[in-house]
CSV table of C-alpha atoms in Angstrom, one decimal:
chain,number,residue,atom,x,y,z
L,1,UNK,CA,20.5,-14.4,2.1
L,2,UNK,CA,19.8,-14.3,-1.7
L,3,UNK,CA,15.6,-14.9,-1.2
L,4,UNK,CA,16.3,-12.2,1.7
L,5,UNK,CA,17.6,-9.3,-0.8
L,6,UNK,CA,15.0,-10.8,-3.5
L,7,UNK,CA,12.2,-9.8,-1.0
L,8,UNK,CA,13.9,-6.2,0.0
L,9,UNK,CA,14.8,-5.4,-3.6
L,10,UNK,CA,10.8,-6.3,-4.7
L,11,UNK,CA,9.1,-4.5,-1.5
L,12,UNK,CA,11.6,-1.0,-2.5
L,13,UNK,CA,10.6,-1.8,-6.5
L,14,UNK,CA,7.1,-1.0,-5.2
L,15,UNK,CA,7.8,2.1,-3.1
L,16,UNK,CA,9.5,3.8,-6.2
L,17,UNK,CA,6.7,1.9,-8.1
L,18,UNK,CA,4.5,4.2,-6.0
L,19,UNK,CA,6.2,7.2,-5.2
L,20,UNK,CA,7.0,7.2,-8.8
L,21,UNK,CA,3.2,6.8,-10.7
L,22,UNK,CA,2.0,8.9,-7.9
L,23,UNK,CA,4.5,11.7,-9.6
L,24,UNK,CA,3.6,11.4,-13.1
L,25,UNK,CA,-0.2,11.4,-11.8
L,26,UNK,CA,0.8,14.7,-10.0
L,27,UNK,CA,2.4,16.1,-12.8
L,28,UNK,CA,-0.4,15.5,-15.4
L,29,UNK,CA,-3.5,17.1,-13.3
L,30,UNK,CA,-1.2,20.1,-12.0
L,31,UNK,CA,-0.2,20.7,-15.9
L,32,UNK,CA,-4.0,20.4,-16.4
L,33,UNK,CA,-4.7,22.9,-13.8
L,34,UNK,CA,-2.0,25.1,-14.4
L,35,UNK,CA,-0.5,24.5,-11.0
L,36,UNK,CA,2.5,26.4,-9.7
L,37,UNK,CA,5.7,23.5,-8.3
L,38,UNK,CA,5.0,24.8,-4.9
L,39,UNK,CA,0.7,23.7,-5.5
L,40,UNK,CA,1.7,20.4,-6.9
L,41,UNK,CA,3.9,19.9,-3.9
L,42,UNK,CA,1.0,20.0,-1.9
L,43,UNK,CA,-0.8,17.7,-4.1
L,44,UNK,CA,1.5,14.9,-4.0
L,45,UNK,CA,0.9,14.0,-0.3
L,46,UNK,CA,-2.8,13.8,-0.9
L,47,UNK,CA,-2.1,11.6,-4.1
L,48,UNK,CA,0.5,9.6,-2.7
L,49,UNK,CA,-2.1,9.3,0.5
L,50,UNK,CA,-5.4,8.1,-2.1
L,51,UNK,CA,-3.7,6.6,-5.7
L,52,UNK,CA,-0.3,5.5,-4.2
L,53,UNK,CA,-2.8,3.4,-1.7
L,54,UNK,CA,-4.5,1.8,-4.7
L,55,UNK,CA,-1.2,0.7,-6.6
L,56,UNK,CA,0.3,-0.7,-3.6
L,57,UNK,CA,-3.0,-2.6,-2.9
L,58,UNK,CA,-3.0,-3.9,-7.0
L,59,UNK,CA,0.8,-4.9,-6.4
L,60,UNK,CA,-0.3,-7.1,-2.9
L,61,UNK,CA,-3.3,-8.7,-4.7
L,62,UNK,CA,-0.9,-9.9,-7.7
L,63,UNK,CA,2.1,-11.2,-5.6
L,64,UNK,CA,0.7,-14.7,-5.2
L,65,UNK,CA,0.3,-15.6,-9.1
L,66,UNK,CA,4.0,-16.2,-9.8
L,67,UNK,CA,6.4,-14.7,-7.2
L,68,UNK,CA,5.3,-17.2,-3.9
L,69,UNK,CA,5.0,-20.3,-6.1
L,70,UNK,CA,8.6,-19.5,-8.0
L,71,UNK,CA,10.4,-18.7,-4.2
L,72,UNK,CA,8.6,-21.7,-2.5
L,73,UNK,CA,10.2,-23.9,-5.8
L,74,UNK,CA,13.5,-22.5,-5.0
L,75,UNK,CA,13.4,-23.9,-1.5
L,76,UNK,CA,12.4,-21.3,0.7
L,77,UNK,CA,9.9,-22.5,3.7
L,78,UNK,CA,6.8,-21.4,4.6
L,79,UNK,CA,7.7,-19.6,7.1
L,80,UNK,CA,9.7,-17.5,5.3
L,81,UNK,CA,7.7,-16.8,2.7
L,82,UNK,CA,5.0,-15.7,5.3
L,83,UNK,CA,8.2,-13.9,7.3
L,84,UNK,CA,9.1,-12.2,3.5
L,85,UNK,CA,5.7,-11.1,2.8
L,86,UNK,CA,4.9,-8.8,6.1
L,87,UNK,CA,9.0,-7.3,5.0
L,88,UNK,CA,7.3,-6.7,1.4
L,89,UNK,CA,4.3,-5.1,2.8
L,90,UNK,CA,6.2,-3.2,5.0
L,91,UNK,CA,8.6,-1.8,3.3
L,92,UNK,CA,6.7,0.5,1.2
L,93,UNK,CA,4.1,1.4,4.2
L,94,UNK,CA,7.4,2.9,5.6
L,95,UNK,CA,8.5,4.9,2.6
L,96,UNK,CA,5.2,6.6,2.7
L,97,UNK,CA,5.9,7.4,6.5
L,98,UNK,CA,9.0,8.8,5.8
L,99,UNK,CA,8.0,11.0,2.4
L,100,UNK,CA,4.7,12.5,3.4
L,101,UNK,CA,5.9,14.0,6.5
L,102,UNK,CA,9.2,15.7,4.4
L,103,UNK,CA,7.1,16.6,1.4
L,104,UNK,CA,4.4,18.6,4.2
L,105,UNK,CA,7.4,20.0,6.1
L,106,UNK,CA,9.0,21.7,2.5
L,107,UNK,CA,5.3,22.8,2.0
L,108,UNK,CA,5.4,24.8,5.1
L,109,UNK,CA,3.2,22.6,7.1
L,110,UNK,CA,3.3,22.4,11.3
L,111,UNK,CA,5.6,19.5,12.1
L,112,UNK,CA,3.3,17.7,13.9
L,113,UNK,CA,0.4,18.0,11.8
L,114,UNK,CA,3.2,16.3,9.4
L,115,UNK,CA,4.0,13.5,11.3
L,116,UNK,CA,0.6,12.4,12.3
L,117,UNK,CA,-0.2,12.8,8.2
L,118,UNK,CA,3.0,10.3,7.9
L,119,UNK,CA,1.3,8.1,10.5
L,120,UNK,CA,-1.7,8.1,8.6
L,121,UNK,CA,-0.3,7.2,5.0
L,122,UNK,CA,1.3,4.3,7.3
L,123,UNK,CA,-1.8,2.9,7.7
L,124,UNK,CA,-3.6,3.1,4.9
L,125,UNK,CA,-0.9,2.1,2.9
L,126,UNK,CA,-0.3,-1.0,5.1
L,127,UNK,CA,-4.0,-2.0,5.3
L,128,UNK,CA,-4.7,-1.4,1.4
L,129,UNK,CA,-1.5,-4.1,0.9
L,130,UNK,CA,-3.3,-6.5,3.3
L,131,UNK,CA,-6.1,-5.8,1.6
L,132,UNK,CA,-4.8,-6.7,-1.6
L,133,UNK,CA,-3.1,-9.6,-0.2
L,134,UNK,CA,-6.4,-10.9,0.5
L,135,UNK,CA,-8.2,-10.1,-2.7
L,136,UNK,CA,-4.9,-11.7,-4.1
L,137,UNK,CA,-5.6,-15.2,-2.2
L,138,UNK,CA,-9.6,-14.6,-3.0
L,139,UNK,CA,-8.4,-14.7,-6.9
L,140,UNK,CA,-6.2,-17.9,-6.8
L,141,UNK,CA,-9.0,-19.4,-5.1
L,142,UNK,CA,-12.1,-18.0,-6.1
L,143,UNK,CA,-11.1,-16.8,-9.9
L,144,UNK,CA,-13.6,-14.8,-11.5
L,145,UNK,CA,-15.8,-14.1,-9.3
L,146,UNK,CA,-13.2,-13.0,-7.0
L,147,UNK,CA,-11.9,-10.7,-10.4
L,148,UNK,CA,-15.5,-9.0,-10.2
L,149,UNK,CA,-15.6,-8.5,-6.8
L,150,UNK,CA,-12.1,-6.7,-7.2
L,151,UNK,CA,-12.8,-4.7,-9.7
L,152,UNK,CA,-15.9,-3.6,-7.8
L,153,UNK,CA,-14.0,-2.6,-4.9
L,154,UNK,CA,-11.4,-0.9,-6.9
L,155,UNK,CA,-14.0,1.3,-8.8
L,156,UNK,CA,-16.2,2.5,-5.0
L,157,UNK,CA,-12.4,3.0,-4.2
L,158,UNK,CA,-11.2,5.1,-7.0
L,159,UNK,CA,-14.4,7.2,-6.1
L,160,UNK,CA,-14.0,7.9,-2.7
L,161,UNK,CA,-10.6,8.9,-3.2
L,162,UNK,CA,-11.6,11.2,-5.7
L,163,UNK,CA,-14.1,12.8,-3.7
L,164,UNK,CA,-11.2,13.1,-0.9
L,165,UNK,CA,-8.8,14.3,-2.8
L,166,UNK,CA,-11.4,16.8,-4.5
L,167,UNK,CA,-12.0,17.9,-0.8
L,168,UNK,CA,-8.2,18.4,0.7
L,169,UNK,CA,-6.7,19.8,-2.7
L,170,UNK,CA,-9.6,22.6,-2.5
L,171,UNK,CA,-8.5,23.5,1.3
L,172,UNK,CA,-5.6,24.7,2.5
L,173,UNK,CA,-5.6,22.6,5.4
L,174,UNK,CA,-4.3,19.6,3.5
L,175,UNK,CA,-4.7,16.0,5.6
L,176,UNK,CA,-7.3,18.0,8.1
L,177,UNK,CA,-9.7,15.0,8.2
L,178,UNK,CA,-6.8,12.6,8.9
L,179,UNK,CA,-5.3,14.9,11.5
L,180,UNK,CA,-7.9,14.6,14.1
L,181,UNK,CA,-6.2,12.5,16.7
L,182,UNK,CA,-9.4,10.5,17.4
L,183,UNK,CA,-9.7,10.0,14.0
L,184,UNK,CA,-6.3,8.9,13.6
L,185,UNK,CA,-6.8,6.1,17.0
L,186,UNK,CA,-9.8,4.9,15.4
L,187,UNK,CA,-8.0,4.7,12.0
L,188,UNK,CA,-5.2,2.7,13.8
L,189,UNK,CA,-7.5,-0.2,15.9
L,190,UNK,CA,-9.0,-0.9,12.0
L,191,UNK,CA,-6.0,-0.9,10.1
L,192,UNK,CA,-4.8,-3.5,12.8
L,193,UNK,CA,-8.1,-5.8,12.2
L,194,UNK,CA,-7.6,-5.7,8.8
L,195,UNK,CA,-4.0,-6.2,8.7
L,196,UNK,CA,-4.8,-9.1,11.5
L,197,UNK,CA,-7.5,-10.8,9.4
L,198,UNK,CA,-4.3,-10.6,6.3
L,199,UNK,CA,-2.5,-12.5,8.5
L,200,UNK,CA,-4.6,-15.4,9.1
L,201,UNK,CA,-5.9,-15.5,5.4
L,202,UNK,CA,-2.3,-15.8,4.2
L,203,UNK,CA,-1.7,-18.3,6.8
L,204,UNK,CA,-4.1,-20.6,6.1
L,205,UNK,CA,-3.3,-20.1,2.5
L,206,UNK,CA,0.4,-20.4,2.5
L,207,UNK,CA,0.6,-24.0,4.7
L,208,UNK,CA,-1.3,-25.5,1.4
L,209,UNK,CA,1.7,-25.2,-0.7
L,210,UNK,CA,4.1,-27.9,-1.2
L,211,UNK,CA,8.0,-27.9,-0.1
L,212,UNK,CA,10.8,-29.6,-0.6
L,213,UNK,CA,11.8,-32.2,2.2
C-alpha cells in the first residue's frame, strides 16, 4: 500500500510539475508581450499542449536512474513496478485531459471543440512519457550516445513546438489543427504504437533486474 501511494504521490508531483512550469512559462512570454489575463488564458492550453509535453517526457526518461532500482530494493516485484509505471504515466496524461478542456471552456471555446483538445493533450502527453520512458531505458543502456541522441530529439522537438505554438497563439482558433477529427483518429492509432512499443521496451528491460526471493 505504501509503494502504491509512493507511485500516485510521484505521477501527481509531475502533473503539478507540469501544470506548474507550464504557468510560469505562460506568465513570462505574456508579460513579454503585454498580454491581457484573458490572452494568457488562451495561451496556456497551447503551452501546456507543446512544453508541458516536453517536461513530462524529460521526467519519464529520468525515472529509471534511481526511483525503479530504490523500489525494486525495497521489495516490490516486477510486475508491480511495470503495473506502477503505466499509473505514473498516466496520471499526469489525465490531468492534462481534465485542465485543457476547463481552461478552453473559461476562454469561451465550443464544448466540444474543448473536449476533443482534452483528448488530444491525452495523447500527446501519454506518448511523449512513453517516449521518454524509452529514451530513459536507451540511456541506462546505451549512455552517451543515447545522451546525444536525446538531446537531438529534444532540440527538433523544442522547434516544432515553437513553430506550433507560433501558429495557434497567432489564430483565434486555438487547437484547430488538433481538432480535425481525422486528425485526431490518426493521432490516436500512433500514440497507441508508440505507447505499445513503451510497453515492450520496459518489459524487456525491467525482467533484468534482480529481486528478492
Amino acid at each position: 500500500m505504501k509503494r502504491l501511494s509512493f507511485w500516485i504521490k510521484s505521477g501527481l508531483h509531475a502533473l503539478a510539475s507540469c501544470a506548474g512550469a507550464t504557468l510560469l512559462y505562460t506568465l513570462i512570454i505574456g508579460l513579454q508581450l503585454g498580454s491581457i489575463p484573458r490572452t494568457l488564458l488562451t495561451y496556456y492550453p497551447v503551452n501546456y499542449l507543446i512544453f508541458g509535453s516536453m517536461l513530462l517526457m524529460m521526467l519519464c526518461s529520468n525515472i529509471y536512474k534511481g526511483t525503479c532500482s530504490l523500489v525494486i530494493s525495497f521489495g516490490a516485484t516486477r510486475r508491480e513496478l511495470f503495473g506502477a509505471l503505466q499509473l505514473y504515466r498516466l496520471i499526469p496524461a489525465l490531468g492534462g485531459l481534465l485542465i485543457v478542456p476547463v481552461l478552453l471552456l473559461l476562454t469561451g471555446a465550443p464544448a466540444p471543440a474543448a473536449l476533443l483538445s482534452g483528448v488530444g493533450t491525452f495523447l500527446l502527453n501519454l506518448s511523449a512519457m512513453s517516449i521518454g520512458s524509452v529514451l530513459g531505458i536507451c540511456m541506462m543502456r546505451f549512455g552517451k550516445a543515447a545522451l546525444v541522441v536525446t538531446i537531438l530529439l529534444f532540440m527538433a522537438l523544442g522547434g516544432v513546438g515553437g513553430y506550433l505554438a507560433a501558429t495557434q497563439m497567432s489564430s483565434e482558433t486555438a487547437f484547430s489543427v488538433h481538432l480535425q477529427k481525422q486528425t485526431l483518429l490518426l493521432f490516436a492509432a500512433a500514440a497507441a504504437a508508440v505507447y505499445a512499443a513503451a510497453l515492450a521496451t520496459e518489459h524487456m528491460f525491467i525482467r533484468n533486474y534482480e529481486v528478492r526471493i
